[in-house]
Amino acid sequence: MMKRRPLIAGNWKMNLSVDDSIKLVREIAANTDQLEGVEVLVAPPFTALSAVKEAIGNSRIFLGAQNIHWEMSGAYTGEISGTMLQEAGCTHVIIGHSERRSLFKETSEIIDFKAKAASLLGLVPILCIGETLEQREGGQTFAVLREQLVLSLNNYRTDRMMPPSTILAYEPVWAIGTGKTATPLQAQEVHRFIREWIDKNFDSGTASQVRILYGGSVKPDNISDLMSKEDIDGALVGGASLKADSFLQIIRFDER
Ligand code: PEP
């Protein structure tokens, strides 16, 4: 079986000026240049994408956007298309973050369109799913996740093809920005469930290649335990990705 390469991705959300974004990515680049065996990605706000791309230069940091529109161009005021993201240097795009789902009312059907648009262009989607605290406490975690997977990956299911480069992120809503992390066992249980779902709905080759990131209050002191689990292939990091020191410690999880 092909080994999945760990990925540590920083979601900067609506934070950092262009200057601060450049400073941060330069510091990350300078300290990860020799690093083998782990991929690093940053997802700055749209306004900083091009400047961050330039600052990344030849270093191996991947650039991601935090959102995408499903059409390639047209009368969609305020939206950004995948081709525009590629023009700015993006190779990846976060889709369906729980903040987009809850604050901006994005449904799994919209997320499905976005994933399809990204894949058509060759942009790697980092597609987020996760349950709320109420759903977890009500014993609905797996039903909720199954429904999010079915609806958000509907186009892939119709085509009977999921690009193996697709990245999924399990982000329990109750763990995002709260300081509460799923235990490594809780996260592993869900990651295994997701991988089995891919196996059932696509094939075992795809299931073994798709990377599944964990997100939700990942910090330098919990990353190693999370990464020790078989089906956890990396992390989507919010708060702790805004400071070079904490993000670099997370990237260097296997030295801890
Ligand atoms: C996120 O927003 O994707 C996230 C995981 O945030 P935090 O690490 O701050 O919980």
Tab-separated table of C-alpha atoms and ligand atoms in Angstrom:
chain	number	residue	atom	x	y	z
A	1	MET	CA	0.000	0.000	0.000
A	2	MET	CA	1.226	3.479	-0.889
A	3	LYS	CA	2.106	5.497	2.195
A	4	ARG	CA	0.115	8.694	2.571
A	5	ARG	CA	2.247	11.791	2.965
A	6	PRO	CA	1.292	13.868	6.026
A	7	LEU	CA	-0.041	17.351	5.330
A	8	ILE	CA	-0.150	20.223	7.800
A	9	ALA	CA	-2.393	23.004	6.510
A	10	GLY	CA	-2.853	26.434	8.068
A	11	ASN	CA	-6.213	28.154	7.646
A	12	TRP	CA	-5.573	31.827	8.346
A	13	LYS	CA	-9.265	32.722	8.039
A	14	MET	CA	-9.948	36.501	7.954
A	15	ASN	CA	-6.681	37.389	9.692
A	16	LEU	CA	-3.345	39.076	8.900
A	17	SER	CA	-2.509	42.028	6.697
A	18	VAL	CA	-0.666	41.401	3.438
A	19	ASP	CA	2.611	42.448	5.104
A	20	ASP	CA	2.046	40.151	8.078
A	21	SER	CA	1.105	37.307	5.725
A	22	ILE	CA	4.383	37.725	3.830
A	23	LYS	CA	6.390	37.787	7.073
A	24	LEU	CA	4.689	34.677	8.379
A	25	VAL	CA	5.101	32.623	5.218
A	26	ARG	CA	8.749	33.654	4.883
A	27	GLU	CA	9.434	32.440	8.396
A	28	ILE	CA	7.657	29.159	7.733
A	29	ALA	CA	9.544	28.710	4.455
A	30	ALA	CA	12.916	29.453	6.021
A	31	ASN	CA	12.365	26.801	8.672
A	32	THR	CA	10.891	24.031	6.537
A	33	ASP	CA	13.200	24.137	3.561
A	34	GLN	CA	15.120	21.001	4.523
A	35	LEU	CA	12.070	19.224	5.839
A	36	GLU	CA	11.347	15.887	4.199
A	37	GLY	CA	8.299	13.727	4.598
A	38	VAL	CA	5.650	16.319	5.420
A	39	GLU	CA	3.755	18.684	3.173
A	40	VAL	CA	2.933	22.193	4.354
A	41	LEU	CA	0.138	24.414	3.081
A	42	VAL	CA	-1.076	27.887	3.989
A	43	ALA	CA	-4.485	29.345	3.152
A	44	PRO	CA	-4.354	33.147	3.497
A	45	PRO	CA	-7.251	35.512	2.764
A	46	PHE	CA	-7.860	36.194	-0.955
A	47	THR	CA	-6.219	39.621	-0.816
A	48	ALA	CA	-2.886	38.130	0.277
A	49	LEU	CA	-2.771	35.139	-2.097
A	50	SER	CA	-0.595	36.637	-4.822
A	51	ALA	CA	1.835	38.265	-2.396
A	52	VAL	CA	2.150	35.047	-0.402
A	53	LYS	CA	2.722	33.084	-3.601
A	54	GLU	CA	5.564	35.400	-4.474
A	55	ALA	CA	7.027	35.098	-0.978
A	56	ILE	CA	6.823	31.288	-1.182
A	57	GLY	CA	9.080	31.459	-4.251
A	58	ASN	CA	10.777	28.131	-4.819
A	59	SER	CA	10.158	26.726	-1.382
A	60	ARG	CA	7.856	23.746	-1.094
A	61	ILE	CA	4.906	25.356	0.655
A	62	PHE	CA	1.559	24.818	-1.059
A	63	LEU	CA	-0.887	27.677	-1.423
A	64	GLY	CA	-4.583	27.182	-0.782
A	65	ALA	CA	-7.631	29.425	-0.860
A	66	GLN	CA	-10.386	29.366	1.741
A	67	ASN	CA	-13.315	29.326	-0.665
A	68	ILE	CA	-14.226	29.073	-4.348
A	69	HIS	CA	-17.247	29.743	-6.543
A	70	TRP	CA	-18.482	26.857	-8.663
A	71	GLU	CA	-18.804	28.851	-11.887
A	72	MET	CA	-15.706	29.827	-13.863
A	73	SER	CA	-16.801	33.429	-14.539
A	74	GLY	CA	-19.902	35.582	-14.804
A	75	ALA	CA	-22.241	37.829	-12.883
A	76	TYR	CA	-21.506	36.624	-9.340
A	77	THR	CA	-20.676	39.801	-7.471
A	78	GLY	CA	-18.240	39.260	-4.648
A	79	GLU	CA	-17.261	35.745	-5.670
A	80	ILE	CA	-13.920	34.265	-6.801
A	81	SER	CA	-13.618	31.475	-9.366
A	82	GLY	CA	-11.231	28.562	-9.424
A	83	THR	CA	-9.413	29.943	-12.467
A	84	MET	CA	-8.814	33.179	-10.526
A	85	LEU	CA	-7.430	31.174	-7.626
A	86	GLN	CA	-5.086	29.361	-9.969
A	87	GLU	CA	-4.012	32.667	-11.472
A	88	ALA	CA	-3.088	33.773	-7.937
A	89	GLY	CA	-0.993	30.612	-7.535
A	90	CYS	CA	-3.314	28.294	-5.609
A	91	THR	CA	-3.122	24.530	-5.965
A	92	HIS	CA	-5.618	23.715	-3.206
A	93	VAL	CA	-8.882	25.111	-1.886
A	94	ILE	CA	-10.703	24.611	1.411
A	95	ILE	CA	-14.354	23.809	0.770
A	96	GLY	CA	-17.250	23.547	3.198
A	97	HIS	CA	-15.521	24.788	6.333
A	98	SER	CA	-18.021	24.722	9.202
A	99	GLU	CA	-17.893	28.528	9.381
A	100	ARG	CA	-19.044	28.644	5.760
A	101	ARG	CA	-21.730	26.077	6.485
A	102	SER	CA	-23.080	27.778	9.604
A	103	LEU	CA	-22.406	31.516	9.120
A	104	PHE	CA	-22.866	31.662	5.357
A	105	LYS	CA	-25.523	28.956	5.041
A	106	GLU	CA	-23.575	26.803	2.615
A	107	THR	CA	-25.308	23.507	2.146
A	108	SER	CA	-23.697	20.206	1.248
A	109	GLU	CA	-25.250	20.608	-2.230
A	110	ILE	CA	-23.337	23.882	-2.730
A	111	ILE	CA	-20.194	22.247	-1.412
A	112	ASP	CA	-20.680	19.436	-3.917
A	113	PHE	CA	-20.760	21.963	-6.802
A	114	LYS	CA	-17.622	23.590	-5.469
A	115	ALA	CA	-15.746	20.302	-5.149
A	116	LYS	CA	-16.692	19.417	-8.713
A	117	ALA	CA	-15.545	22.824	-10.024
A	118	ALA	CA	-12.241	22.558	-8.176
A	119	SER	CA	-11.571	19.046	-9.470
A	120	LEU	CA	-12.404	19.982	-13.054
A	121	LEU	CA	-9.671	22.608	-12.859
A	122	GLY	CA	-7.182	20.365	-11.091
A	123	LEU	CA	-7.401	22.301	-7.846
A	124	VAL	CA	-7.216	19.937	-4.886
A	125	PRO	CA	-10.284	20.312	-2.662
A	126	ILE	CA	-9.826	20.129	1.098
A	127	LEU	CA	-13.400	19.264	1.895
A	128	CYS	CA	-14.507	19.708	5.504
A	129	ILE	CA	-17.131	17.772	7.389
A	130	GLY	CA	-17.981	17.611	11.076
A	131	GLU	CA	-20.722	17.299	13.634
A	132	THR	CA	-21.903	19.813	16.249
A	133	LEU	CA	-21.756	19.145	19.987
A	134	GLU	CA	-25.500	18.628	20.084
A	135	GLN	CA	-25.283	16.041	17.316
A	136	ARG	CA	-22.421	14.226	19.055
A	137	GLU	CA	-24.205	14.208	22.386
A	138	GLY	CA	-27.352	13.003	20.655
A	139	GLY	CA	-25.470	10.003	19.256
A	140	GLN	CA	-25.872	11.260	15.687
A	141	THR	CA	-22.202	11.744	14.770
A	142	PHE	CA	-21.948	8.986	12.188
A	143	ALA	CA	-25.366	9.636	10.642
A	144	VAL	CA	-24.516	13.343	10.251
A	145	LEU	CA	-21.115	12.625	8.743
A	146	ARG	CA	-22.536	10.014	6.391
A	147	GLU	CA	-25.111	12.499	5.150
A	148	GLN	CA	-22.473	15.208	4.667
A	149	LEU	CA	-20.311	12.754	2.711
A	150	VAL	CA	-23.188	11.537	0.536
A	151	LEU	CA	-24.398	15.035	-0.341
A	152	SER	CA	-21.031	16.824	-0.555
A	153	LEU	CA	-19.533	14.148	-2.794
A	154	ASN	CA	-22.621	13.545	-4.885
A	155	ASN	CA	-20.981	14.515	-8.175
A	156	TYR	CA	-18.067	12.185	-7.505
A	157	ARG	CA	-20.536	9.436	-6.669
A	158	THR	CA	-22.478	9.998	-9.897
A	159	ASP	CA	-19.210	9.832	-11.849
A	160	ARG	CA	-18.160	6.824	-9.715
A	161	MET	CA	-14.787	8.488	-9.429
A	162	MET	CA	-13.170	10.373	-6.598
A	163	PRO	CA	-9.779	11.858	-7.499
A	164	PRO	CA	-7.380	10.151	-5.063
A	165	SER	CA	-5.705	13.542	-4.509
A	166	THR	CA	-8.901	14.762	-2.795
A	167	ILE	CA	-8.346	15.714	0.823
A	168	LEU	CA	-11.053	15.418	3.458
A	169	ALA	CA	-10.899	17.224	6.769
A	170	TYR	CA	-12.779	15.972	9.800
A	171	GLU	CA	-13.439	19.044	11.893
A	172	PRO	CA	-15.834	18.489	14.798
A	173	VAL	CA	-17.584	21.850	15.111
A	174	TRP	CA	-17.350	21.696	18.910
A	175	ALA	CA	-13.554	21.556	18.686
A	176	ILE	CA	-12.997	24.511	16.335
A	177	GLY	CA	-11.512	27.512	18.108
A	178	THR	CA	-12.756	26.228	21.460
A	179	GLY	CA	-9.596	24.712	22.903
A	180	LYS	CA	-11.417	21.355	23.071
A	181	THR	CA	-9.851	18.685	20.893
A	182	ALA	CA	-11.287	15.345	19.959
A	183	THR	CA	-9.192	12.692	21.659
A	184	PRO	CA	-6.926	10.809	19.257
A	185	LEU	CA	-9.223	7.793	19.709
A	186	GLN	CA	-12.373	9.781	18.916
A	187	ALA	CA	-10.706	11.262	15.843
A	188	GLN	CA	-9.312	7.914	14.686
A	189	GLU	CA	-12.742	6.319	15.020
A	190	VAL	CA	-14.240	8.941	12.695
A	191	HIS	CA	-11.320	8.881	10.255
A	192	ARG	CA	-11.659	5.111	9.985
A	193	PHE	CA	-15.386	5.507	9.380
A	194	ILE	CA	-14.695	8.029	6.573
A	195	ARG	CA	-12.112	5.761	4.952
A	196	GLU	CA	-14.505	2.807	5.062
A	197	TRP	CA	-17.205	4.968	3.518
A	198	ILE	CA	-14.857	5.857	0.634
A	199	ASP	CA	-14.012	2.183	0.212
A	200	LYS	CA	-17.718	1.262	0.014
A	201	ASN	CA	-18.689	4.118	-2.302
A	202	PHE	CA	-15.631	4.164	-4.541
A	203	ASP	CA	-12.897	1.563	-4.215
A	204	SER	CA	-10.198	0.403	-1.864
A	205	GLY	CA	-7.388	2.017	-3.880
A	206	THR	CA	-9.009	5.436	-3.537
A	207	ALA	CA	-9.764	4.837	0.139
A	208	SER	CA	-6.142	4.020	0.843
A	209	GLN	CA	-4.842	7.119	-0.973
A	210	VAL	CA	-7.237	9.895	0.082
A	211	ARG	CA	-5.781	11.910	2.934
A	212	ILE	CA	-7.987	12.705	5.897
A	213	LEU	CA	-6.909	15.650	8.047
A	214	TYR	CA	-8.079	16.330	11.568
A	215	GLY	CA	-8.989	19.900	12.538
A	216	GLY	CA	-10.142	21.419	15.798
A	217	SER	CA	-7.838	23.113	18.316
A	218	VAL	CA	-4.714	21.362	17.038
A	219	LYS	CA	-1.737	22.635	19.051
A	220	PRO	CA	1.950	21.738	19.434
A	221	ASP	CA	1.129	19.624	22.484
A	222	ASN	CA	-1.588	17.432	20.948
A	223	ILE	CA	-0.412	16.977	17.348
A	224	SER	CA	1.940	14.029	17.954
A	225	ASP	CA	-0.731	11.908	19.636
A	226	LEU	CA	-3.197	12.679	16.865
A	227	MET	CA	-0.643	11.885	14.164
A	228	SER	CA	0.182	8.559	15.790
A	229	LYS	CA	-3.217	7.247	14.669
A	230	GLU	CA	-3.352	5.143	11.543
A	231	ASP	CA	-6.021	7.072	9.648
A	232	ILE	CA	-5.017	10.614	10.620
A	233	ASP	CA	-2.944	11.979	7.754
A	234	GLY	CA	-2.389	15.526	8.896
A	235	ALA	CA	-4.068	18.552	10.373
A	236	LEU	CA	-6.050	21.596	9.364
A	237	VAL	CA	-4.941	24.218	11.836
A	238	GLY	CA	-6.684	27.515	12.563
A	239	GLY	CA	-5.503	29.619	15.517
A	240	ALA	CA	-2.130	27.933	15.958
A	241	SER	CA	-1.233	28.531	12.295
A	242	LEU	CA	-1.133	32.306	12.768
A	243	LYS	CA	2.159	32.267	14.671
A	244	ALA	CA	5.287	30.848	13.062
A	245	ASP	CA	6.470	29.322	16.321
A	246	SER	CA	3.373	27.214	17.032
A	247	PHE	CA	2.796	26.300	13.389
A	248	LEU	CA	6.404	25.167	12.978
A	249	GLN	CA	6.171	23.037	16.120
A	250	ILE	CA	3.065	21.387	14.681
A	251	ILE	CA	4.806	20.799	11.338
A	252	ARG	CA	7.677	19.149	13.222
A	253	PHE	CA	5.319	16.799	15.049
A	254	ASP	CA	7.538	13.782	14.540
A	255	GLU	CA	10.485	15.393	16.302
A	256	ARG	CA	8.494	15.849	19.500
B	1	PEP	C1	-10.242	25.584	11.603
B	1	PEP	O1	-10.804	26.661	11.571
B	1	PEP	O2	-10.175	24.885	10.581
B	1	PEP	C2	-9.676	25.159	12.882
B	1	PEP	C3	-9.405	23.899	13.024
B	1	PEP	O3	-9.487	26.137	13.835
B	1	PEP	P1	-8.723	25.962	15.243
B	1	PEP	O4	-7.448	25.200	14.974
B	1	PEP	O5	-8.469	27.344	15.715
B	1	PEP	O6	-9.641	25.194	16.129
